[in-house]
CSV table of C-alpha atoms in Angstrom, one decimal:
chain,number,residue,atom,x,y,z
A,1,MET,CA,-11.4,-0.4,35.0
A,2,THR,CA,-14.9,0.9,35.5
A,3,ASP,CA,-18.2,-1.2,35.6
A,4,VAL,CA,-18.9,0.0,32.0
A,5,ASP,CA,-15.4,-0.9,30.8
A,6,ALA,CA,-16.0,-4.4,32.0
A,7,ARG,CA,-19.3,-4.8,30.6
A,8,LEU,CA,-18.3,-3.8,26.9
A,9,ARG,CA,-17.8,-6.7,24.6
A,10,PRO,CA,-18.1,-7.6,21.0
A,11,VAL,CA,-21.5,-8.7,19.6
A,12,THR,CA,-22.1,-12.2,18.3
A,13,LEU,CA,-24.0,-13.1,15.1
A,14,ASP,CA,-26.9,-14.4,17.1
A,15,GLU,CA,-27.1,-10.9,18.8
A,16,TRP,CA,-27.0,-8.7,15.6
A,17,PRO,CA,-30.7,-8.0,15.4
A,18,ALA,CA,-30.9,-6.7,19.0
A,19,PHE,CA,-27.7,-4.8,18.4
A,20,THR,CA,-28.6,-3.3,15.0
A,21,ALA,CA,-32.3,-2.3,16.3
A,22,ALA,CA,-30.7,-0.3,19.3
A,23,MET,CA,-28.3,1.3,16.9
A,24,HIS,CA,-31.1,2.3,14.5
A,25,GLU,CA,-33.2,3.6,17.1
A,26,VAL,CA,-30.9,6.2,18.4
A,27,PHE,CA,-30.5,7.5,14.8
A,28,ALA,CA,-34.2,7.4,14.3
A,29,GLU,CA,-33.9,5.1,11.1
A,30,GLU,CA,-35.4,2.0,10.1
A,31,PRO,CA,-32.9,-0.6,9.2
A,32,PRO,CA,-33.0,-2.4,5.8
A,33,ALA,CA,-34.9,-5.5,6.2
A,34,ASP,CA,-32.0,-7.8,5.1
A,35,PHE,CA,-29.5,-5.7,7.2
A,36,ALA,CA,-31.8,-6.2,10.4
A,37,GLU,CA,-31.2,-9.8,10.4
A,38,ARG,CA,-27.7,-10.3,9.3
A,39,PRO,CA,-24.8,-7.8,9.3
A,40,SER,CA,-23.4,-6.6,5.6
A,41,SER,CA,-20.1,-8.0,4.3
A,42,VAL,CA,-18.1,-5.0,5.3
A,43,ALA,CA,-19.1,-5.6,9.1
A,44,GLU,CA,-16.4,-6.9,11.6
A,45,LEU,CA,-18.2,-8.2,14.5
A,46,ASP,CA,-14.9,-9.1,16.2
A,47,ARG,CA,-14.1,-5.4,16.3
A,48,SER,CA,-17.7,-4.2,17.6
A,49,LEU,CA,-18.7,-3.2,21.0
A,50,ALA,CA,-21.9,-3.6,22.7
A,51,LEU,CA,-23.1,-2.7,26.3
A,52,TRP,CA,-26.2,-4.8,27.7
A,53,ASP,CA,-28.5,-3.9,30.3
A,54,GLY,CA,-30.2,-7.1,31.0
A,55,ASP,CA,-31.8,-8.1,27.7
A,56,ARG,CA,-31.3,-5.1,25.9
A,57,VAL,CA,-28.3,-3.4,23.9
A,58,VAL,CA,-27.9,0.3,25.4
A,59,ALA,CA,-24.8,1.1,23.5
A,60,THR,CA,-23.1,0.1,20.3
A,61,SER,CA,-19.9,0.7,18.2
A,62,GLY,CA,-17.7,-0.9,15.7
A,63,ILE,CA,-14.6,-0.6,13.6
A,64,TYR,CA,-14.1,-1.1,10.0
A,65,SER,CA,-10.6,-2.1,8.7
A,66,ARG,CA,-9.9,0.6,6.1
A,67,THR,CA,-7.0,2.0,4.0
A,68,LEU,CA,-6.5,5.8,3.9
A,69,THR,CA,-4.5,7.8,1.2
A,70,VAL,CA,-2.3,10.5,3.2
A,71,PRO,CA,0.1,12.8,1.7
A,72,GLY,CA,2.4,10.8,-0.3
A,73,ALA,CA,1.3,7.2,1.2
A,74,VAL,CA,-1.3,5.0,2.2
A,75,VAL,CA,-1.7,3.8,5.7
A,76,PRO,CA,-4.2,1.5,7.5
A,77,CYS,CA,-7.0,3.5,9.2
A,78,ALA,CA,-9.6,2.3,11.8
A,79,GLY,CA,-13.0,3.3,10.5
A,80,VAL,CA,-14.9,4.0,13.6
A,81,THR,CA,-18.8,3.4,13.2
A,82,TRP,CA,-22.0,2.5,14.7
A,83,VAL,CA,-21.4,4.7,17.6
A,84,THR,CA,-24.7,5.0,19.7
A,85,VAL,CA,-25.8,5.2,23.6
A,86,ALA,CA,-29.4,5.0,24.2
A,87,PRO,CA,-30.9,8.2,25.9
A,88,THR,CA,-31.4,6.2,29.1
A,89,HIS,CA,-27.7,5.8,29.5
A,90,ARG,CA,-26.2,9.1,28.7
A,91,ARG,CA,-24.0,11.1,31.0
A,92,GLY,CA,-22.8,8.0,32.6
A,93,GLY,CA,-19.3,7.7,31.0
A,94,VAL,CA,-20.4,5.2,28.4
A,95,LEU,CA,-19.3,6.9,25.2
A,96,THR,CA,-16.0,7.6,27.1
A,97,ALA,CA,-15.5,4.1,27.9
A,98,ILE,CA,-16.2,3.0,24.3
A,99,MET,CA,-13.8,5.5,23.0
A,100,ARG,CA,-11.0,4.7,25.2
A,101,ARG,CA,-11.3,1.0,24.9
A,102,GLN,CA,-11.1,1.3,21.0
A,103,LEU,CA,-8.2,3.8,21.2
A,104,THR,CA,-6.3,1.6,23.7
A,105,ASP,CA,-6.9,-1.7,21.9
A,106,LEU,CA,-5.5,-0.1,18.7
A,107,HIS,CA,-2.3,1.2,20.5
A,108,GLU,CA,-1.7,-1.8,22.6
A,109,GLN,CA,-2.1,-4.0,19.5
A,110,GLN,CA,-0.3,-1.8,17.2
A,111,ARG,CA,-3.1,-1.7,14.7
A,112,GLU,CA,-4.0,1.3,12.7
A,113,PRO,CA,-2.0,4.4,13.4
A,114,VAL,CA,-5.2,6.6,12.7
A,115,ALA,CA,-8.7,6.2,13.2
A,116,GLY,CA,-11.3,8.0,11.3
A,117,LEU,CA,-15.1,8.8,11.6
A,118,TRP,CA,-18.2,10.8,10.4
A,119,ALA,CA,-19.6,12.6,13.1
A,120,ALA,CA,-23.4,12.9,13.6
A,121,GLU,CA,-22.9,16.0,15.8
A,122,TYR,CA,-19.8,18.3,15.8
A,123,PRO,CA,-19.2,18.9,19.5
A,124,ILE,CA,-18.8,15.1,20.3
A,125,TYR,CA,-15.5,13.9,19.3
A,126,GLY,CA,-13.2,16.6,19.9
A,127,ARG,CA,-12.9,15.7,23.6
A,128,PHE,CA,-11.6,12.3,22.3
A,129,GLY,CA,-8.8,13.8,20.2
A,130,TYR,CA,-10.6,13.6,16.9
A,131,ALA,CA,-10.8,16.7,14.5
A,132,PRO,CA,-12.2,17.5,11.1
A,133,ALA,CA,-9.7,16.8,8.5
A,134,THR,CA,-11.6,16.9,5.4
A,135,VAL,CA,-14.4,19.2,4.0
A,136,GLU,CA,-17.4,18.4,1.7
A,137,ALA,CA,-18.4,21.5,-0.4
A,138,ARG,CA,-21.8,20.2,-1.2
A,139,PHE,CA,-22.2,22.3,-4.5
A,140,THR,CA,-25.7,23.1,-5.9
A,141,GLY,CA,-26.7,25.4,-8.7
A,142,ARG,CA,-29.4,26.1,-11.3
A,143,SER,CA,-28.7,24.0,-14.4
A,144,GLU,CA,-29.5,27.0,-16.9
A,145,ARG,CA,-26.5,28.9,-15.4
A,146,LEU,CA,-24.1,26.1,-15.2
A,147,ARG,CA,-22.4,25.8,-18.7
A,148,LEU,CA,-18.9,25.0,-19.5
A,149,ARG,CA,-16.5,27.7,-20.9
A,150,PRO,CA,-16.3,27.4,-24.9
A,151,ASP,CA,-12.4,27.1,-24.5
A,152,VAL,CA,-12.7,23.9,-22.3
A,153,ASP,CA,-11.0,20.9,-24.2
A,154,LEU,CA,-13.4,18.1,-24.3
A,155,GLY,CA,-11.0,15.9,-26.1
A,156,THR,CA,-11.8,13.2,-28.7
A,157,GLY,CA,-13.5,10.7,-26.4
A,158,ARG,CA,-17.3,10.1,-26.0
A,159,VAL,CA,-19.6,9.7,-23.1
A,160,GLU,CA,-21.9,6.7,-22.9
A,161,ARG,CA,-24.6,5.6,-20.6
A,162,VAL,CA,-23.7,1.9,-19.2
A,163,SER,CA,-25.2,-0.8,-16.9
A,164,ALA,CA,-24.0,-1.3,-13.3
A,165,GLU,CA,-22.0,-4.3,-14.7
A,166,GLU,CA,-20.2,-2.6,-17.4
A,167,TYR,CA,-19.5,0.4,-15.0
A,168,ARG,CA,-18.2,-1.2,-12.1
A,169,PRO,CA,-14.7,-2.6,-13.5
A,170,ALA,CA,-14.1,0.4,-15.4
A,171,ALA,CA,-14.8,2.8,-12.3
A,172,VAL,CA,-12.7,0.6,-10.0
A,173,ALA,CA,-9.5,1.2,-12.4
A,174,VAL,CA,-10.1,4.9,-12.7
A,175,ARG,CA,-10.6,5.4,-9.1
A,176,GLU,CA,-7.6,3.3,-8.1
A,177,ALA,CA,-5.5,5.5,-10.6
A,178,VAL,CA,-6.6,8.8,-9.3
A,179,GLY,CA,-7.4,8.1,-5.5
A,180,ARG,CA,-3.8,7.4,-4.6
A,181,PHE,CA,-2.9,11.0,-5.1
A,182,VAL,CA,-5.9,12.7,-3.2
A,183,PRO,CA,-5.4,12.5,0.7
A,184,GLY,CA,-8.3,11.4,2.5
A,185,THR,CA,-9.5,8.6,-0.2
A,186,MET,CA,-10.6,5.5,1.3
A,187,ALA,CA,-9.6,2.4,-0.6
A,188,ARG,CA,-12.6,0.1,-1.8
A,189,ASP,CA,-12.3,-3.5,-2.2
A,190,ASP,CA,-15.2,-5.6,-3.7
A,191,ARG,CA,-17.1,-5.6,-0.6
A,192,TRP,CA,-17.1,-1.8,-0.3
A,193,TRP,CA,-17.8,-1.4,-4.0
A,194,ASP,CA,-21.0,-3.7,-3.4
A,195,ARG,CA,-22.0,-1.3,-0.6
A,196,GLN,CA,-21.5,1.5,-2.9
A,197,LEU,CA,-23.5,0.3,-5.6
A,198,ARG,CA,-26.3,-0.9,-3.8
A,199,ASP,CA,-29.2,0.6,-4.9
A,200,ASP,CA,-32.4,-0.3,-2.7
A,201,PRO,CA,-35.6,1.2,-3.9
A,202,ALA,CA,-36.7,1.8,-0.5
A,203,GLN,CA,-33.8,4.3,0.0
A,204,ARG,CA,-34.0,6.4,-3.2
A,205,LYS,CA,-36.3,9.0,-1.6
A,206,GLY,CA,-38.1,9.6,-4.9
A,207,ALA,CA,-35.3,9.6,-7.2
A,208,THR,CA,-34.6,7.3,-10.1
A,209,ALA,CA,-32.6,4.2,-9.8
A,210,ARG,CA,-28.7,5.3,-10.1
A,211,ARG,CA,-27.6,5.7,-13.7
A,212,TYR,CA,-23.9,5.4,-14.9
A,213,LEU,CA,-21.6,7.0,-17.3
A,214,LEU,CA,-18.2,6.0,-18.7
A,215,HIS,CA,-15.9,8.4,-20.6
A,216,ARG,CA,-14.1,6.3,-23.5
A,217,GLU,CA,-11.2,7.5,-25.5
A,218,ALA,CA,-10.9,6.7,-29.3
A,219,ASP,CA,-9.0,3.7,-28.6
A,220,GLY,CA,-11.6,2.3,-26.2
A,221,ALA,CA,-9.8,3.0,-23.0
A,222,VAL,CA,-12.0,4.3,-20.1
A,223,THR,CA,-10.7,7.5,-18.6
A,224,GLY,CA,-13.5,8.7,-16.5
A,225,TYR,CA,-16.9,7.6,-14.8
A,226,ALA,CA,-19.8,9.2,-13.0
A,227,ALA,CA,-22.9,8.0,-11.2
A,228,TYR,CA,-26.1,10.2,-10.6
A,229,ARG,CA,-29.8,10.3,-10.0
A,230,VAL,CA,-32.7,12.5,-11.2
A,231,THR,CA,-35.8,13.5,-9.1
A,232,ASP,CA,-38.6,14.1,-11.4
A,233,THR,CA,-40.8,17.2,-10.2
A,234,TRP,CA,-43.0,19.7,-11.8
A,235,THR,CA,-44.0,23.2,-11.0
A,236,ASP,CA,-47.6,24.1,-10.3
A,237,THR,CA,-47.7,25.5,-14.0
A,238,GLY,CA,-46.7,22.3,-15.5
A,239,GLU,CA,-43.1,23.4,-16.1
A,240,PRO,CA,-40.2,20.8,-15.3
A,241,ASP,CA,-38.3,21.3,-12.3
A,242,GLY,CA,-36.2,18.3,-11.7
A,243,THR,CA,-33.0,17.8,-9.7
A,244,LEU,CA,-30.0,16.1,-10.7
A,245,THR,CA,-28.1,14.6,-7.9
A,246,VAL,CA,-24.6,13.6,-8.8
A,247,GLU,CA,-23.1,11.0,-6.6
A,248,GLU,CA,-19.6,10.7,-7.9
A,249,VAL,CA,-17.4,12.0,-10.9
A,250,ARG,CA,-13.8,10.9,-11.4
A,251,ALA,CA,-11.5,11.0,-14.5
A,252,THR,CA,-7.9,10.5,-15.3
A,253,SER,CA,-7.7,13.5,-17.6
A,254,THR,CA,-9.2,17.1,-17.9
A,255,PRO,CA,-11.1,16.5,-21.2
A,256,ALA,CA,-12.5,13.4,-19.7
A,257,TYR,CA,-13.8,15.3,-16.6
A,258,ALA,CA,-15.2,18.1,-18.6
A,259,ALA,CA,-16.7,15.8,-21.1
A,260,LEU,CA,-18.8,14.1,-18.3
A,261,TRP,CA,-20.0,17.5,-16.8
A,262,GLN,CA,-21.0,18.5,-20.4
A,263,LEU,CA,-23.2,15.6,-20.3
A,264,LEU,CA,-24.5,15.8,-16.9
A,265,LEU,CA,-25.3,19.6,-17.0
A,266,SER,CA,-27.5,18.9,-20.2
A,267,ILE,CA,-29.8,16.3,-18.8
A,268,ASP,CA,-33.3,17.0,-20.0
A,269,LEU,CA,-35.9,18.2,-17.5
A,270,VAL,CA,-33.3,19.3,-14.8
A,271,ARG,CA,-33.4,22.6,-13.2
A,272,THR,CA,-31.1,22.2,-10.3
A,273,VAL,CA,-27.8,20.4,-9.9
A,274,LYS,CA,-26.5,18.8,-6.5
A,275,TYR,CA,-23.2,17.3,-5.8
A,276,PRO,CA,-23.4,16.8,-2.2
A,277,SER,CA,-20.1,14.9,-1.6
A,278,SER,CA,-17.9,17.0,-3.7
A,279,SER,CA,-14.3,18.3,-3.1
A,280,PRO,CA,-14.1,21.9,-1.8
A,281,ASP,CA,-11.4,22.5,-4.5
A,282,ASP,CA,-13.3,20.7,-7.3
A,283,PRO,CA,-12.2,21.8,-10.8
A,284,LEU,CA,-15.6,22.2,-12.0
A,285,ARG,CA,-15.8,25.8,-10.6
A,286,TRP,CA,-13.0,26.7,-13.1
A,287,LEU,CA,-14.5,24.9,-16.2
A,288,ILE,CA,-17.7,26.8,-16.0
A,289,THR,CA,-18.6,30.3,-17.6
A,290,ASP,CA,-20.1,31.6,-14.2
A,291,GLY,CA,-18.5,30.6,-11.1
A,292,ARG,CA,-20.9,32.3,-8.9
A,293,ALA,CA,-23.6,30.0,-10.3
A,294,LEU,CA,-21.9,27.2,-8.4
A,295,HIS,CA,-23.0,27.5,-4.5
A,296,SER,CA,-21.2,25.8,-1.9
A,297,THR,CA,-22.1,25.0,1.6
A,298,PRO,CA,-18.9,23.7,3.5
A,299,VAL,CA,-19.5,21.1,5.9
A,300,ASP,CA,-17.1,19.0,7.9
A,301,GLY,CA,-16.2,15.4,6.3
A,302,LEU,CA,-13.9,13.0,7.6
A,303,TRP,CA,-12.5,13.3,11.2
A,304,LEU,CA,-9.1,11.8,12.1
A,305,ARG,CA,-7.5,10.9,15.4
A,306,LEU,CA,-3.9,10.2,15.5
A,307,VAL,CA,-3.7,6.7,17.6
A,308,ASP,CA,0.0,6.9,17.8
A,309,VAL,CA,1.7,10.1,17.2
A,310,ASP,CA,4.9,8.6,16.2
A,311,ARG,CA,3.6,6.1,13.8
A,312,ALA,CA,1.2,8.4,12.1
A,313,LEU,CA,3.5,11.2,11.5
A,314,ALA,CA,6.2,8.9,10.4
A,315,ALA,CA,3.9,7.1,7.8
A,316,ARG,CA,3.2,10.2,5.7
A,317,ARG,CA,5.4,12.4,3.3
A,318,TYR,CA,6.5,16.0,3.7
A,319,PRO,CA,6.7,18.3,0.7
A,320,THR,CA,9.3,20.4,2.2
A,321,PRO,CA,12.0,19.3,4.8
A,322,ILE,CA,10.8,19.6,8.5
A,323,ASP,CA,13.2,18.9,11.6
A,324,LEU,CA,11.2,20.2,14.7
A,325,VAL,CA,10.2,19.2,18.0
A,326,LEU,CA,6.4,19.1,18.7
A,327,GLU,CA,5.3,19.2,22.2
A,328,VAL,CA,1.9,17.1,22.1
A,329,ARG,CA,-0.8,17.5,24.5
A,330,ASP,CA,-3.1,14.3,24.7
A,331,PRO,CA,-4.9,13.8,28.1
A,332,PHE,CA,-7.1,11.1,26.6
A,333,CYS,CA,-4.3,8.9,25.2
A,334,PRO,CA,-1.4,9.6,27.7
A,335,TRP,CA,1.1,7.5,25.5
A,336,ASN,CA,1.1,10.4,22.9
A,337,ASP,CA,1.7,13.2,25.7
A,338,GLY,CA,5.0,14.6,25.5
A,339,ARG,CA,7.9,15.7,23.1
A,340,TRP,CA,8.5,14.4,19.8
A,341,ARG,CA,11.0,14.9,17.1
A,342,LEU,CA,9.6,15.0,13.7
A,343,SER,CA,12.2,14.7,10.8
A,344,GLY,CA,10.5,14.5,7.4
A,345,HIS,CA,11.1,15.2,3.6
A,346,PRO,CA,9.4,14.1,0.2
A,347,ALA,CA,10.7,10.7,0.6
A,348,GLY,CA,9.7,9.7,4.1
A,349,GLY,CA,9.5,10.6,7.8
A,350,TYR,CA,10.9,9.8,11.3
A,351,CYS,CA,9.3,10.5,14.5
A,352,ALA,CA,10.6,9.6,18.1
A,353,ARG,CA,10.4,11.0,21.5
A,354,THR,CA,13.0,13.3,22.5
A,355,ASP,CA,14.1,15.6,25.3
A,356,ARG,CA,15.1,18.7,23.2
A,357,ASP,CA,13.4,21.7,23.7
A,358,PRO,CA,10.0,22.2,21.7
A,359,ASP,CA,9.6,24.3,18.8
A,360,LEU,CA,5.7,24.2,18.6
A,361,SER,CA,3.2,23.2,21.3
A,362,LEU,CA,-0.1,21.9,20.1
A,363,GLY,CA,-2.7,19.3,21.0
A,364,VAL,CA,-3.4,16.0,19.3
A,365,GLU,CA,-6.6,17.5,18.0
A,366,GLU,CA,-4.7,20.0,16.1
A,367,LEU,CA,-2.4,17.4,14.6
A,368,ALA,CA,-5.1,15.4,13.4
A,369,ALA,CA,-6.6,18.4,11.5
A,370,ALA,CA,-3.4,19.2,9.9
A,371,TYR,CA,-2.5,15.7,9.1
A,372,LEU,CA,-3.9,15.5,5.7
A,373,GLY,CA,-2.7,18.8,4.6
A,374,GLY,CA,-6.1,20.6,4.5
A,375,VAL,CA,-6.0,22.7,7.6
A,376,SER,CA,-3.2,25.2,7.9
A,377,LEU,CA,-1.1,25.1,11.1
A,378,ALA,CA,-1.0,29.0,11.0
A,379,THR,CA,-4.7,29.2,11.0
A,380,LEU,CA,-4.8,27.0,14.2
A,381,GLN,CA,-2.1,29.5,15.6
A,382,ALA,CA,-4.3,32.5,14.7
A,383,ALA,CA,-7.2,30.7,16.6
A,384,GLY,CA,-5.1,30.2,19.5
A,385,ARG,CA,-4.5,26.3,19.3
A,386,VAL,CA,-0.8,26.1,18.3
A,387,THR,CA,1.8,27.9,20.4
A,388,GLU,CA,4.9,28.8,18.4
A,389,ILE,CA,7.9,28.5,20.6
A,390,SER,CA,10.9,29.0,18.1
A,391,PRO,CA,10.4,31.8,15.8
A,392,GLY,CA,9.6,30.8,12.5
A,393,ALA,CA,8.4,27.2,13.4
A,394,VAL,CA,4.9,27.5,12.4
A,395,THR,CA,5.8,28.8,9.0
A,396,LEU,CA,8.2,25.7,8.5
A,397,ALA,CA,5.9,23.2,9.9
A,398,GLY,CA,3.0,24.7,7.8
A,399,ALA,CA,4.8,24.3,4.7
A,400,ALA,CA,5.7,20.9,5.5
A,401,PHE,CA,2.3,19.5,6.7
A,402,GLY,CA,0.8,21.2,3.6
A,403,TRP,CA,0.0,19.3,0.5
A,404,PRO,CA,-1.0,20.6,-3.1
A,405,VAL,CA,-3.9,18.3,-3.5
A,406,THR,CA,-6.8,19.3,-1.2
A,407,PRO,CA,-7.9,16.3,1.0
A,408,TRP,CA,-11.3,15.0,0.3
A,409,CYS,CA,-13.3,11.9,1.4
A,410,PRO,CA,-16.3,11.1,-0.5
A,411,ASP,CA,-16.9,7.8,1.5
A,412,SER,CA,-19.1,8.0,4.5
A,413,PHE,CA,-19.1,4.9,6.5
């Protein structure tokens, strides 16, 4: 154990102001006033780590206890957050010590089989076995070109503007219904819905308060919801040039989804539409008349790390049968290093150590990237990051690791 390892410890409630001040200083942010004094309801101080230098916090980290939808199943996921190291203490092994402590604790305590995080900078976390497993499309377009096709079925329901109080229970039910089928979805309990719907005026950046929509069928059942804001701007010649920022749109049917977008795309005084947390495979592109009018900027989303290869691979489902031996390289977590027999099918999976000859050789990063079904093992092979030992193994494994629904995680943390 290094000196840094020995000095890392959870932060106490009394120490929270110093902890959060150090964290926000690294991110060049001002913490919300209430958050600066007391942690939010989703914070788990017993899963935090702080490094002190005298009376000053110089490194921070934390874990949220989350639940993640994976192909065909739901698994516990350690949501890694609050990771900072003060500039005065970088390049001294501090971040490595934090990552090692987190992953070792998860392994030894047999807690979450996977960990996830949102990376502030791309190159940081690969060396600790994390890899991007979802993508944000970040759609944008000019409203005058974004029109639904005339043959789109809008159903017989209606879209109505509602209050936050009316919106929340209906949105919870719809999201639970659709989220279980989308790998990358993070479950939201009441605490996370509180956080999601928080609307601090100081954080709006010139936009309106959040506005809410529900789609109701003729019988009153809610089948969709949307949340958005509008930024009111004008050109030098007095023309409206507003921006609509869509935060979330979910629905249990195509007509409900289309009807919500029809209203969003027709809001007055808006000239630019943005959907920064959209899925790269959002059906909106196929609902509009001009697909080229919807521009996307793909950005890495949720990064994953397999804490325990056997537990993680056994937890998900496989759309086609697989029975292969994977030779896994994991220098950071040596308990994962070695050969694993993976046997899986649509109803479940099995993974255990074996002395059989390997069919594929790959790093734990590559497994993490492919875990949700959004990154092809064939693509990783083409990049030189997967080695096929048994002919045809990449094709078999690629089909088994794939999933018909593109992974997507709109919940950053």
